[in-house]
Amino acid sequence: MEKTSSTFNIKRHCNGTKISRWCIFVSLCFLANFFSRVKSMPLCGDKSCIIKTSRNLLDEENSISIGQGVKLDDLELHIDSTILAPMKASELRNYDELLSYEDVPDNSYVYHFIRKMPKGGDLHIHELSMVNIAWVVSELTYLPDLYYCDTRDGKFVRYRYSDQIPSKEHFCNDSWISVTERRKEMGVTDFDKMLYDKMTLEYKRQGAKMAWEKFIGAIACVLDLIYSEVGFRPYFKQALTEVYEDNVLYVEVRAEMLPILRKNGKSYPREETLRWFMKATKEFKEANPGFIGAKFILISVRSKAKEAVESDIKTAMALHQKYPSHLIGYDIAGYENNGRPLNEFLDILFIPSQNGLSLPFFFHAGETKRFGDTDENILFAILLNTTRIGHGFALIKHPLLMDMVKQRNIVIEVNPISNQVLNLVSDMRNHPGVVFFSNGLPVVICSDDPAPWKTSGLSYDYHAAFMAFTREKDGLEVLKEMSRNGIKYSTMSEDEKKNAFNTWEQKWDEFITSFQESETFASAKNLQRLDHEDL
């Protein structure tokens, strides 16, 4: 799109530190008057003109897509052409046979290339879904003094670490049962499989509502285990371990920041929860100097009562004021089709600015296939000056909003596997991310909730995006920009980003030079002989 001197600068009128009704007014004026400007295309009268014009148009179109501003050095170009390009081409020929993302590790050399590659950051991942569920079952459910109950519908379980048998809760179908005793009665294999199945879900074509019901029940099980003084520390240490083992260098974690429950039934204040997150991150960084760090976004679930959401945002304000480099902002998340839209919370969301405080927003918006009131969450997220948009799946239905996102550099956190499992898209090649990539929108690939769908880290989502969102000839330059975007679009300060990029560049150079020391160059042309370990 050509920029002209008449372009309306929304950012000048809607400064991030204070949101006003004037901001919303001028933004709506912009929407009413903004028209796309398309360059005129010549009419051709002969074959040579058509060929020349088509090439020029494709070159111009390609120049705005992701990765096109990245320059590769000679070694990177060699790796791209002799290793990555043949692997991608081979996999694309058989793409339809990869029916499930769960089949990817056993069938994709590209995946193993990406897993080995350093990835700048995962900027959208939830605290309840960071750890492989097999680890959760084998470690957290084997800790002493753990009780469980079946929920009233019998579909899920809830947990409680306690010094004594807990009192019956309204969500329990019956009394609490000792996990240790029930495991003995049922047998280890059957009991552990039952727990695992209740905390995971399979990808299958079904209504989004059914998928969400299963998903919410699965993460509720994990919530009880980690927001406890017994499970919290080992869980979050394992969470950061799995992130780093996938060569992800930094995370921004969305967390409800709930009070941590003690075994005597009492709980710590929410500020203490943040401090526990901070301490665990500090300890992990000290043990793993290559890990850049973690920051946190406090979230409310949109199904909560307004009073609870107001309490959450006031907690976020207080924690952001006291720990601005750790608690970096606020979000409202959850199933949009049934939950309250953002415009129902406007009075609450203006509380920070009305008190002269800055609280960055990172709203989930447009995580829906609907085209009506629900997807208008994207509009209100933009007008509320959100820093990034979580998912933005429905953004392509709103061309003016898509232009605003690009002009104002509002980053879209794209979560491919999550969108597939929760039945927004079946074939990833039809994902809106294709449009975001080709139009050069500010995009960062994220994992959202990997654990319930039996994945770990960020490589699955990078693989999905690289194979489905990019052109056949796109290669290492796109992966490099995807990786750098995890730092570029983070909330780190300029000094923090400078140090982070230094760490990333060192890791990237090690990744690239590692190919010189392997036999991968010689074997890349014969993919049948290529072992995953070579990558």
XYZ file of C-alpha atoms in Angstrom, residues 146-148 176-183:
11
model
C -2.837 -35.464 47.337
C -6.600 -36.002 47.095
C -8.926 -35.915 44.114
C -12.293 -36.408 48.250
C -10.299 -39.618 47.708
C -6.616 -40.272 48.385
C -4.737 -40.482 45.072
C -2.261 -42.926 46.589
C -4.995 -45.289 47.776
C -7.016 -45.157 44.555
C -3.897 -45.801 42.484
